[in-house]
PDB file of C-alpha atoms (C1' of nucleotides) in Angstrom:
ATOM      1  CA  UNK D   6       0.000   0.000   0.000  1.00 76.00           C
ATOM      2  CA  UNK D   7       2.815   2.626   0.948  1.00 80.00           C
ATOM      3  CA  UNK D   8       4.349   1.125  -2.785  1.00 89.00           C
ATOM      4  CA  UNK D   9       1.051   2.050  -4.633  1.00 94.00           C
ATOM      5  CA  UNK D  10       0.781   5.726  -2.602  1.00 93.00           C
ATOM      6  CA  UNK D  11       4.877   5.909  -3.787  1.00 93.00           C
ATOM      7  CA  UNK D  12       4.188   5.320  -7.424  1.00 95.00           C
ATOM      8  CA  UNK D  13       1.165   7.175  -7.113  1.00 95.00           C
ATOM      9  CA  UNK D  14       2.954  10.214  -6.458  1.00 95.00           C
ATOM     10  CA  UNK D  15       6.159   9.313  -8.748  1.00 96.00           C
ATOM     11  CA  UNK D  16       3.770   9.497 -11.562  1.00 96.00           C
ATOM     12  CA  UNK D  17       1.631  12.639 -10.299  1.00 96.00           C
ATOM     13  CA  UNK D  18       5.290  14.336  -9.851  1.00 96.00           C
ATOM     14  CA  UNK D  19       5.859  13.385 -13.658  1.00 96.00           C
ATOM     15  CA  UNK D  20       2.663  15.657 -15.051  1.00 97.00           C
ATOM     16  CA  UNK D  21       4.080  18.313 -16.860  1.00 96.00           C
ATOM     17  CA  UNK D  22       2.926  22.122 -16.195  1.00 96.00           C
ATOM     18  CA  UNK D  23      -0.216  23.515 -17.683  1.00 95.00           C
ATOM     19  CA  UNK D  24      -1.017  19.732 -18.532  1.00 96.00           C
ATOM     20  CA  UNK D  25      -3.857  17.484 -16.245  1.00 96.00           C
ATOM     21  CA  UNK D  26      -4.427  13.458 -15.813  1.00 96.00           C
ATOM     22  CA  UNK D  27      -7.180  11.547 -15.237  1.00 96.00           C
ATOM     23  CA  UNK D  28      -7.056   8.936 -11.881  1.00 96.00           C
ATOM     24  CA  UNK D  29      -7.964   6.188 -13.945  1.00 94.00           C
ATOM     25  CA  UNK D  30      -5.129   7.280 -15.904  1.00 95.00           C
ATOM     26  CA  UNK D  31      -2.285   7.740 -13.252  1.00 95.00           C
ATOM     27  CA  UNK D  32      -3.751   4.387 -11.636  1.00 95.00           C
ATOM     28  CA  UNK D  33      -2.883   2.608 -15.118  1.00 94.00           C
ATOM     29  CA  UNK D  34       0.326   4.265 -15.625  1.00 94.00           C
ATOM     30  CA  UNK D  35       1.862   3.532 -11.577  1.00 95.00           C
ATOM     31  CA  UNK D  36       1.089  -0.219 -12.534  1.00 94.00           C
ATOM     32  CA  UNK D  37      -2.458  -0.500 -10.767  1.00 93.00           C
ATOM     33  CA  UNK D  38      -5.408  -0.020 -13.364  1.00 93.00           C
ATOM     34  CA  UNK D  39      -8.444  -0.155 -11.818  1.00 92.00           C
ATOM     35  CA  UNK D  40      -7.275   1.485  -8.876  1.00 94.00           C
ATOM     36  CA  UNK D  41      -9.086   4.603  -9.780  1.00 95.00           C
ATOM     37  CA  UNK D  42     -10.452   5.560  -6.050  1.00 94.00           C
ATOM     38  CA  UNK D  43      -7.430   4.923  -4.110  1.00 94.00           C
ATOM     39  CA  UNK D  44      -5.594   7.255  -5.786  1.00 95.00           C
ATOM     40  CA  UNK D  45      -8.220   9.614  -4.684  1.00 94.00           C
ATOM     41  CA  UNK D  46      -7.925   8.626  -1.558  1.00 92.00           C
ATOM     42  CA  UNK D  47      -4.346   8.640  -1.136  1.00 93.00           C
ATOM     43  CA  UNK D  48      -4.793  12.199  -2.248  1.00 94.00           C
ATOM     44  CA  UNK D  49      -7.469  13.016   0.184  1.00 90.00           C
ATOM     45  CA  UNK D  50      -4.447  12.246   2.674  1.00 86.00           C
ATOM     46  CA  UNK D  51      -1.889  14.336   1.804  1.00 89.00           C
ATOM     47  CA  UNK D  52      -0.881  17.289   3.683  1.00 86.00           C
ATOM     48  CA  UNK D  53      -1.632  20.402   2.756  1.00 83.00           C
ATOM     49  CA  UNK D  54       1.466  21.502   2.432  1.00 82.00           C
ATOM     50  CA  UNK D  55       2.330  18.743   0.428  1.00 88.00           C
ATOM     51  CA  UNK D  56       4.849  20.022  -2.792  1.00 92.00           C
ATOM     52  CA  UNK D  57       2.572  17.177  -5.005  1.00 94.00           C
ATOM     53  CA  UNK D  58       0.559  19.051  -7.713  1.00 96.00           C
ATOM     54  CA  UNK D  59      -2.540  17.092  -6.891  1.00 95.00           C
ATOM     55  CA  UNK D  60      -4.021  20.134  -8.614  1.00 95.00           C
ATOM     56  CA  UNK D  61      -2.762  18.738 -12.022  1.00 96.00           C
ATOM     57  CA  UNK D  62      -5.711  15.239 -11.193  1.00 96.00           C
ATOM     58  CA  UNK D  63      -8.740  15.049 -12.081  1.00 96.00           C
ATOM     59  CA  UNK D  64     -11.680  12.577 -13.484  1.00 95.00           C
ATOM     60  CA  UNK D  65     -12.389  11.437 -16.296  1.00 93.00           C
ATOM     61  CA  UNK D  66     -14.861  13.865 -17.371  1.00 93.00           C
ATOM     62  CA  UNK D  67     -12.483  16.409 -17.045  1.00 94.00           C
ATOM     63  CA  UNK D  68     -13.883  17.455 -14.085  1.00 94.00           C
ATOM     64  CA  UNK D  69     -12.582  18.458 -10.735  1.00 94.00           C
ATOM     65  CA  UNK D  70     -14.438  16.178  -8.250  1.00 93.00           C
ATOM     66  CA  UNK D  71     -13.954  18.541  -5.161  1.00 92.00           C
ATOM     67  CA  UNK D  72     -16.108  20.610  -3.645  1.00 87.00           C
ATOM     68  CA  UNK D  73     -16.004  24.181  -2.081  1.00 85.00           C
ATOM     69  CA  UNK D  74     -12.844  26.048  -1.144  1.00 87.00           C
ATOM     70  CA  UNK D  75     -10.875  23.032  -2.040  1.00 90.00           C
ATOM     71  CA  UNK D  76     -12.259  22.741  -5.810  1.00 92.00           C
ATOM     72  CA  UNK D  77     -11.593  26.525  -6.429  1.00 93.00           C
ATOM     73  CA  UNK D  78      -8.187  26.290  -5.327  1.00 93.00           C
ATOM     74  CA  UNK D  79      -7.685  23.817  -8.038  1.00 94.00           C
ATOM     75  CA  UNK D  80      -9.700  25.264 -10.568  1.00 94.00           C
ATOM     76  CA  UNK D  81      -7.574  29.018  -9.954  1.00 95.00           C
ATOM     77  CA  UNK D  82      -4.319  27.085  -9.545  1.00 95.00           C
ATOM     78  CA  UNK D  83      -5.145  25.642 -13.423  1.00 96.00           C
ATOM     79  CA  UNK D  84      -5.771  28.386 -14.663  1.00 95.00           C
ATOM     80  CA  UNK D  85      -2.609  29.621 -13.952  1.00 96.00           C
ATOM     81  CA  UNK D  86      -1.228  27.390 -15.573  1.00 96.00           C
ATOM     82  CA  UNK D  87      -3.072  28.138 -18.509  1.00 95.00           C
ATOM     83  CA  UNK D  88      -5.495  25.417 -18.577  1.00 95.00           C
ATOM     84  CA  UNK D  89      -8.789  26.563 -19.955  1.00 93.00           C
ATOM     85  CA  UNK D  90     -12.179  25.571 -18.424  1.00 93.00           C
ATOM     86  CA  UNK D  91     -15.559  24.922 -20.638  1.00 91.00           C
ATOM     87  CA  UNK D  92     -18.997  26.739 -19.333  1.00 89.00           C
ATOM     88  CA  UNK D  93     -19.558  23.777 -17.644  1.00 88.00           C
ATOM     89  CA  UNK D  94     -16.406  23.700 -15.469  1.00 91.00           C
ATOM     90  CA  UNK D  95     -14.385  21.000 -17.746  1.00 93.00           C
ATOM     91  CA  UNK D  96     -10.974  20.733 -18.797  1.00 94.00           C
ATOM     92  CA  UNK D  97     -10.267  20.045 -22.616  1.00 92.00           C
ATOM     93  CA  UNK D  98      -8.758  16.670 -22.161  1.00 92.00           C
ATOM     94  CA  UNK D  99      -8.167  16.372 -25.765  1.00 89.00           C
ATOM     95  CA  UNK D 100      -5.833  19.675 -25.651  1.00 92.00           C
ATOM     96  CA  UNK D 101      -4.661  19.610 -21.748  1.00 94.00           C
ATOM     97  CA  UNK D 102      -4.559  15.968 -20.675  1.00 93.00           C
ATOM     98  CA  UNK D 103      -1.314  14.455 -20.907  1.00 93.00           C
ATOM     99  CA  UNK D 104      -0.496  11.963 -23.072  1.00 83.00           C
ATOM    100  CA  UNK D 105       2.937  10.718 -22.460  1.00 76.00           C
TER     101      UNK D 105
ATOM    102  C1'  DT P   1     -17.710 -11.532   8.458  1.00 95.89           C
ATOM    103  C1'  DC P   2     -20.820  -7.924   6.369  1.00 95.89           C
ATOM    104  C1'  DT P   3     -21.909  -3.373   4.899  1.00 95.89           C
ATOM    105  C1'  DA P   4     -21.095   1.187   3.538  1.00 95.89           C
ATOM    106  C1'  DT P   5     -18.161   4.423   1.470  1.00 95.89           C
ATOM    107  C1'  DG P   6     -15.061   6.970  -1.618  1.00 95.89           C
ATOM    108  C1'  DA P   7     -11.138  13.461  -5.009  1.00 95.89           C
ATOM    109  C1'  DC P   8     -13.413   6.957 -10.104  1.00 95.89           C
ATOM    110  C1'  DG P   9     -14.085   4.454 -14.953  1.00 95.89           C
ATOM    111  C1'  DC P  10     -16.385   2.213 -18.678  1.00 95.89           C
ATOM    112  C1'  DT P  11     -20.340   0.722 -21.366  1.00 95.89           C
ATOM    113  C1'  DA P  12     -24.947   0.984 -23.032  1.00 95.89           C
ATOM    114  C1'  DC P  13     -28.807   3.476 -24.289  1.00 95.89           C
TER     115       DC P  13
ATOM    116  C1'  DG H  23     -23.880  14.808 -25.744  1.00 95.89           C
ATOM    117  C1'  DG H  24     -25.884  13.313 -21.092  1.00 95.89           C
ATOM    118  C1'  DT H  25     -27.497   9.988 -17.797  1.00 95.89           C
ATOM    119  C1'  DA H  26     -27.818   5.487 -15.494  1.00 95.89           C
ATOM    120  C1'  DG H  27     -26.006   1.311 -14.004  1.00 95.89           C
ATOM    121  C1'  DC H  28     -22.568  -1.689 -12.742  1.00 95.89           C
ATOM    122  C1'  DG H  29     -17.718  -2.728 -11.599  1.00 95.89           C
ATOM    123  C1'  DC H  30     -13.758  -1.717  -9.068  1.00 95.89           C
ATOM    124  C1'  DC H  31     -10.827  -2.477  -4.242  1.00 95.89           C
ATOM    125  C1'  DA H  32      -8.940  -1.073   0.297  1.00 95.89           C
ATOM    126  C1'  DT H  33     -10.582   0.706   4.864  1.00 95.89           C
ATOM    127  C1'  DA H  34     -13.500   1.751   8.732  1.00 95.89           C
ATOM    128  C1'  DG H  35     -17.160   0.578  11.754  1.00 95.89           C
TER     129       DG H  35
END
DNA sequence: TCTATGACGCTAC
DNA sequence: GGTAGCGCCATAG
């Protein structure tokens, strides 16, 4: 478990600026697919002063799945990277997901 | 043990 | 394209 949260992060680490990934996505690429929701939780866990850009995950609509303060710090923190939000609140994953 | 839960994904309609 | 349903797997109670 403390292998999958390291790889978790080792990939998250690897997400280039201004670009996003998908859980399902980083799941599949640390050598777990299917492990979709416990890479959200591992990320529910982290500190907030963590140096991970959990910022750069969402799902795979595109969407950030927080809520509140939490989901506009992500959403502002994007944006400053340059990654553009739809009307509805979703990221072009066709443009800004990355695709190693 | 059994059940509920979660920052999710995929398929079918 | 949007929604609904089912599958997924570790953890907590």
């Amino acid at each position: 478990m403390d292998q999958f949260k390291a790889q978790i992060f080792a990939v998250i680490h690897q997400i280039p600026f201004g670009k996003v990934a998908t859980y399902g996505q980083i799941a599949k690429m640390a050598g777990y697919p299917g492990y979709a929701r416990h890479v959200g939780k591992a990320l529910g866990s982290l500190p907030e002063g963590s140096r991970l850009p959990w910022y750069r995950v969402i799902n795979g609509k595109g969407e950030i799945s927080l809520k509140g303060d939490s989901f506009l710090r992500q959403r502002s923190i994007l944006m400053e990277e340059g990654v553009e939000f739809s009307v509805k609140g979703r990221v072009r994953l066709k443009e800004f997901g990355w695709q190693p």
